[in-house]
Amino acid sequence: MKSEESATTGADLLVKALIDEEVEVVFGYPGGAVLPIYDSLFKQNRLRHILVRHEQAAVHAAEGYARSTGKVGVVLVTSGPGATNAVTGLTDALMDSVPIVCLTGQVPTHLIGNDAFQEADTTGITRPCTKHNYLVKAVGNLARTVHEAFYVARSGRPGPVVIDLPKDVLMNKHDYVAPKMPVQHKSYRPQVKPDADRIEQAIAMIAAAKRPVFYTGGGVVNSGPKASKLLAQFVHLTGFPITNTLMGLGSFPASDKQFVGMLGMHGTYEANLAMYNCDVLINIGARFDDRITGKLAEFSPRSKKIHVDIDPSSINKNVHVDLPIVGDAGLVLEELIRAWKAKQPKIDQKAIKAWWAEIDGWRARNCLAYKQDNETIKPQYALERLYHHIKDLDHYITTEVGQHQMWAAQFLKFEKPNRWMTSGGLGTMGYGFPSAMGVQIAHPEALVIDVAGEASIMMNIQELSTVAQYRLPVKIFILNNQYMGMVRQWQELLHGGRYSESYMESLPDFVKLAEAFGAVGLRCHEPARLDETIRQMIEIKQPVIVDVLVDKAENCFPMIPSGAAHYDMLLGPDDKAQKPVSEEGMVLV
Amino acid sequence: MQTASSHTISVLVDNEPGILARVVGLFAGRGYNIESLTVAETDARENLSRITIVTTGTPMIIEQIKAQLDRLVPVHKVRDLTVEGPHIERELALVKVRSTGDKRVEALRLADVFRAKVIDAKTDSFVFEVTGNTEKVQTFIGLMGNLGLVDVGRTGIVAMSRGGDAL
């Protein structure tokens, strides 16, 4: 339904434009500058508004919504502190390429620059942490700006877009004419179709490979579910091994025998050694991030590298590649498959077989092994049991940031894209819970679990009030080791075991905390009771906090210490003594 | 090791508020150099501005700078004049000299040699307008140093490719 009416206020016009963009839900928090918008929201019933308890959570919730649906997430916050509180979420969305449109209130145009009450230079502050931003100075530009913002947010490499809305612009009147959809930006046209001759070259390189590996990332997920299907198809056509980045988990089925697990700092032994020893590296939608490459000089030193990315600035940024292909992961995969089928290239099966035998040798090291006893719950065990109980259910996982996040990436298996929401680039503690709310809003019937640490969860704990208000049955699965686990792990490995400020003093009683907000709290510290607790958590159709008291000393392995190369992995606690971290490595985070 | 070299980059952008801050912020935020920067509207009808940036970096850094500029939403085109064949660079300087007697006469004579124009004159001062490539402008300013130089204003470099091709 297109809405056309004469002389509406800017705020009404904004709501109409959002409806025309097929927005269903807005995550927000009111304040003086956006009151006209809240008034317009009150008078309609097409847009649903979810009232969060902190603006940062609004952005993370919109991120969870966007990443689990592929749609643009929408945020509405007020001027000044509303906008500055949203900055962490915006930066998170920029780093992880999540399409967000964030509407911020602003003081009236005649007061801009006056240090007015709740004024902040929002476009100035958000310029480096958004894909693009706008300050709307006249109501006549409002609708076009909104539509353009959605186009920019979702086109090319997706990202957050801020629209700063002065209060007088929201109150002035103007006609709304529904635009011809989809609206485009007048000049911004990111390249999505790959060059044909690059595809030919890629096929030749891939076909000639003797020790190849696919290294794929979030770009495949962002391209849409079809890209993941095409990726599986192409990887099966070649029979080559594939590893995923943290952001790419789910873009290839984890249970597939060609999958060698996640790579990088806490990736599997087999994935990292495959990267180090390969002769052709096929990167689709990943960005050679420092958590992936380790020591740059020794990163996959003998391979020819193909890099498929929709963002030309990701190419040759950290690692020089031999064949860059600019384009959308899905479209590139489509072309690769078509060219492969047309060419029917002959692969050196003998070499590939020998390569697989080598990889299987590394797999046999069983790098994720841990020792569970009858006394304390190992965090890995808790996640393995969690996965056992949820694997046949329609489930979505979000995480906070730290050890639990890495264990979740290692021990939960993702078969489909858009099921795994984690803060990869920015590493934002406090991301997981609000993100899970956004996922639950988009998928009301699904089981949504935030795998958390007891430190991270405290960073957005106020959102318990939001889940209570909207009866969102989000599950918070806390792996509680009473430490900022990853900080403690680094202090143990790099700073002589001086646990400076990483012990969590005065933690709340999470069971009582849950109850205070009308949620259900469960606690478990015995391995024998774990299964029963998880089952209970799943059965309760309300928000639940599960406080799983886990081994306080457990570290996350494998680990490539910073500054080290892929072959230099620590495989377990007994491995660390021989390999002290270099000073150069200590400087890196 | 790759060696760093100077590049002159032309950027065609929408003339909208904040565009210069976006470009400058990109350089500051990612630790790139700006040696010279000029910006002005060049097409009023299409509302376009042209930014000329002189920067230094290794080939990998220069490639990054161009890719990063190109992905800014209001940026239409990015051209590296240094690598895309012959081009011309010019800048303009206003040079104020305060002197009397021989020094004043010498300043005027040198201005003539450099084809600098006198655009303001008092009995004890001149303002010269000199244009040319950076080296020429630099040399002229250097010579004025001994002849009563008190003030300099420079535009920074504007550049364009030779031949008929447009940006």
PDB file of C-alpha atoms in Angstrom, chain B residues 15-123:
ATOM      1  CA  ASN B  15      29.313  19.382  -3.264  1.00  0.00           C
ATOM      2  CA  GLU B  16      27.426  18.661  -0.033  1.00  0.00           C
ATOM      3  CA  PRO B  17      28.003  19.596   3.612  1.00  0.00           C
ATOM      4  CA  GLY B  18      30.579  17.441   5.317  1.00  0.00           C
ATOM      5  CA  ILE B  19      32.243  16.040   2.227  1.00  0.00           C
ATOM      6  CA  LEU B  20      35.567  17.698   2.977  1.00  0.00           C
ATOM      7  CA  ALA B  21      35.395  16.475   6.568  1.00  0.00           C
ATOM      8  CA  ARG B  22      34.768  12.963   5.241  1.00  0.00           C
ATOM      9  CA  VAL B  23      37.847  13.066   3.020  1.00  0.00           C
ATOM     10  CA  VAL B  24      40.102  14.682   5.598  1.00  0.00           C
ATOM     11  CA  GLY B  25      38.759  12.418   8.349  1.00  0.00           C
ATOM     12  CA  LEU B  26      39.569   9.388   6.236  1.00  0.00           C
ATOM     13  CA  PHE B  27      43.190  10.510   5.918  1.00  0.00           C
ATOM     14  CA  ALA B  28      43.487  11.365   9.603  1.00  0.00           C
ATOM     15  CA  GLY B  29      41.711   8.240  10.812  1.00  0.00           C
ATOM     16  CA  ARG B  30      43.826   5.863   8.774  1.00  0.00           C
ATOM     17  CA  GLY B  31      47.107   7.675   9.290  1.00  0.00           C
ATOM     18  CA  TYR B  32      47.718   8.824   5.713  1.00  0.00           C
ATOM     19  CA  ASN B  33      49.553  12.013   4.819  1.00  0.00           C
ATOM     20  CA  ILE B  34      48.078  15.056   3.195  1.00  0.00           C
ATOM     21  CA  GLU B  35      50.759  17.240   1.652  1.00  0.00           C
ATOM     22  CA  SER B  36      48.443  19.517  -0.234  1.00  0.00           C
ATOM     23  CA  LEU B  37      44.694  19.774  -0.527  1.00  0.00           C
ATOM     24  CA  THR B  38      42.581  22.016  -2.706  1.00  0.00           C
ATOM     25  CA  VAL B  39      38.845  22.016  -3.055  1.00  0.00           C
ATOM     26  CA  ALA B  40      36.272  24.130  -4.851  1.00  0.00           C
ATOM     27  CA  GLU B  41      33.034  23.722  -6.713  1.00  0.00           C
ATOM     28  CA  THR B  42      33.702  23.016 -10.374  1.00  0.00           C
ATOM     29  CA  ASP B  43      30.242  22.291 -11.744  1.00  0.00           C
ATOM     30  CA  ALA B  44      27.466  24.403 -10.261  1.00  0.00           C
ATOM     31  CA  ARG B  45      24.703  22.794 -12.313  1.00  0.00           C
ATOM     32  CA  GLU B  46      25.604  19.241 -11.329  1.00  0.00           C
ATOM     33  CA  ASN B  47      26.660  20.453  -7.891  1.00  0.00           C
ATOM     34  CA  LEU B  48      30.082  18.855  -8.120  1.00  0.00           C
ATOM     35  CA  SER B  49      33.348  19.813  -6.453  1.00  0.00           C
ATOM     36  CA  ARG B  50      36.827  18.743  -7.363  1.00  0.00           C
ATOM     37  CA  ILE B  51      39.336  17.887  -4.674  1.00  0.00           C
ATOM     38  CA  THR B  52      43.023  17.624  -5.512  1.00  0.00           C
ATOM     39  CA  ILE B  53      45.106  15.798  -2.942  1.00  0.00           C
ATOM     40  CA  VAL B  54      48.843  15.322  -2.933  1.00  0.00           C
ATOM     41  CA  THR B  55      49.833  12.432  -0.699  1.00  0.00           C
ATOM     42  CA  THR B  56      52.780  10.130  -0.112  1.00  0.00           C
ATOM     43  CA  GLY B  57      52.819   6.386   0.376  1.00  0.00           C
ATOM     44  CA  THR B  58      53.958   2.986  -0.791  1.00  0.00           C
ATOM     45  CA  PRO B  59      52.093   1.580  -3.815  1.00  0.00           C
ATOM     46  CA  MET B  60      49.963  -0.566  -1.442  1.00  0.00           C
ATOM     47  CA  ILE B  61      49.055   2.481   0.670  1.00  0.00           C
ATOM     48  CA  ILE B  62      48.250   4.600  -2.391  1.00  0.00           C
ATOM     49  CA  GLU B  63      46.007   1.825  -3.700  1.00  0.00           C
ATOM     50  CA  GLN B  64      44.281   1.740  -0.280  1.00  0.00           C
ATOM     51  CA  ILE B  65      43.829   5.525  -0.249  1.00  0.00           C
ATOM     52  CA  LYS B  66      42.174   5.458  -3.659  1.00  0.00           C
ATOM     53  CA  ALA B  67      39.920   2.520  -2.743  1.00  0.00           C
ATOM     54  CA  GLN B  68      38.946   4.168   0.544  1.00  0.00           C
ATOM     55  CA  LEU B  69      38.163   7.459  -1.207  1.00  0.00           C
ATOM     56  CA  ASP B  70      36.155   5.690  -3.867  1.00  0.00           C
ATOM     57  CA  ARG B  71      33.925   3.976  -1.344  1.00  0.00           C
ATOM     58  CA  LEU B  72      32.770   7.218   0.248  1.00  0.00           C
ATOM     59  CA  VAL B  73      29.177   7.518  -0.873  1.00  0.00           C
ATOM     60  CA  PRO B  74      29.356  11.118  -2.278  1.00  0.00           C
ATOM     61  CA  VAL B  75      32.544  10.392  -4.269  1.00  0.00           C
ATOM     62  CA  HIS B  76      31.962  10.040  -8.001  1.00  0.00           C
ATOM     63  CA  LYS B  77      35.450   9.475  -9.383  1.00  0.00           C
ATOM     64  CA  VAL B  78      38.976   9.014  -8.135  1.00  0.00           C
ATOM     65  CA  ARG B  79      41.909   9.451 -10.502  1.00  0.00           C
ATOM     66  CA  ASP B  80      45.587   9.036  -9.707  1.00  0.00           C
ATOM     67  CA  LEU B  81      47.133  11.584 -12.066  1.00  0.00           C
ATOM     68  CA  THR B  82      50.643  10.469 -11.168  1.00  0.00           C
ATOM     69  CA  VAL B  83      50.146   6.987 -12.586  1.00  0.00           C
ATOM     70  CA  GLU B  84      47.653   7.782 -15.332  1.00  0.00           C
ATOM     71  CA  GLY B  85      50.047   9.424 -17.742  1.00  0.00           C
ATOM     72  CA  PRO B  86      51.281  12.999 -18.117  1.00  0.00           C
ATOM     73  CA  HIS B  87      49.593  15.755 -16.199  1.00  0.00           C
ATOM     74  CA  ILE B  88      50.149  19.341 -15.215  1.00  0.00           C
ATOM     75  CA  GLU B  89      50.203  20.795 -11.727  1.00  0.00           C
ATOM     76  CA  ARG B  90      49.876  24.431 -10.803  1.00  0.00           C
ATOM     77  CA  GLU B  91      49.602  26.453  -7.698  1.00  0.00           C
ATOM     78  CA  LEU B  92      49.132  30.087  -6.929  1.00  0.00           C
ATOM     79  CA  ALA B  93      50.776  32.068  -4.156  1.00  0.00           C
ATOM     80  CA  LEU B  94      50.228  35.562  -2.802  1.00  0.00           C
ATOM     81  CA  VAL B  95      53.521  36.904  -1.504  1.00  0.00           C
ATOM     82  CA  LYS B  96      53.740  40.065   0.585  1.00  0.00           C
ATOM     83  CA  VAL B  97      57.068  41.875   0.720  1.00  0.00           C
ATOM     84  CA  ARG B  98      57.795  44.946   2.877  1.00  0.00           C
ATOM     85  CA  SER B  99      60.972  46.778   1.960  1.00  0.00           C
ATOM     86  CA  THR B 100      62.360  50.017   0.627  1.00  0.00           C
ATOM     87  CA  GLY B 101      65.315  51.129  -1.471  1.00  0.00           C
ATOM     88  CA  ASP B 102      67.404  48.528  -3.289  1.00  0.00           C
ATOM     89  CA  LYS B 103      65.574  45.597  -1.801  1.00  0.00           C
ATOM     90  CA  ARG B 104      62.280  46.939  -3.076  1.00  0.00           C
ATOM     91  CA  VAL B 105      63.661  47.391  -6.561  1.00  0.00           C
ATOM     92  CA  GLU B 106      65.241  43.924  -6.532  1.00  0.00           C
ATOM     93  CA  ALA B 107      61.965  42.335  -5.425  1.00  0.00           C
ATOM     94  CA  LEU B 108      60.149  43.994  -8.284  1.00  0.00           C
ATOM     95  CA  ARG B 109      62.805  42.883 -10.790  1.00  0.00           C
ATOM     96  CA  LEU B 110      62.689  39.276  -9.619  1.00  0.00           C
ATOM     97  CA  ALA B 111      58.890  39.368  -9.759  1.00  0.00           C
ATOM     98  CA  ASP B 112      59.212  40.350 -13.365  1.00  0.00           C
ATOM     99  CA  VAL B 113      61.605  37.434 -14.020  1.00  0.00           C
ATOM    100  CA  PHE B 114      59.111  35.017 -12.440  1.00  0.00           C
ATOM    101  CA  ARG B 115      56.216  36.643 -14.244  1.00  0.00           C
ATOM    102  CA  ALA B 116      54.607  37.411 -10.898  1.00  0.00           C
ATOM    103  CA  LYS B 117      51.978  40.142 -10.982  1.00  0.00           C
ATOM    104  CA  VAL B 118      51.845  43.060  -8.604  1.00  0.00           C
ATOM    105  CA  ILE B 119      48.316  43.056  -7.245  1.00  0.00           C
ATOM    106  CA  ASP B 120      48.783  45.524  -4.410  1.00  0.00           C
ATOM    107  CA  ALA B 121      51.347  48.214  -3.860  1.00  0.00           C
ATOM    108  CA  LYS B 122      52.122  50.722  -1.138  1.00  0.00           C
ATOM    109  CA  THR B 123      55.221  52.880  -0.893  1.00  0.00           C
TER     110      THR B 123
END
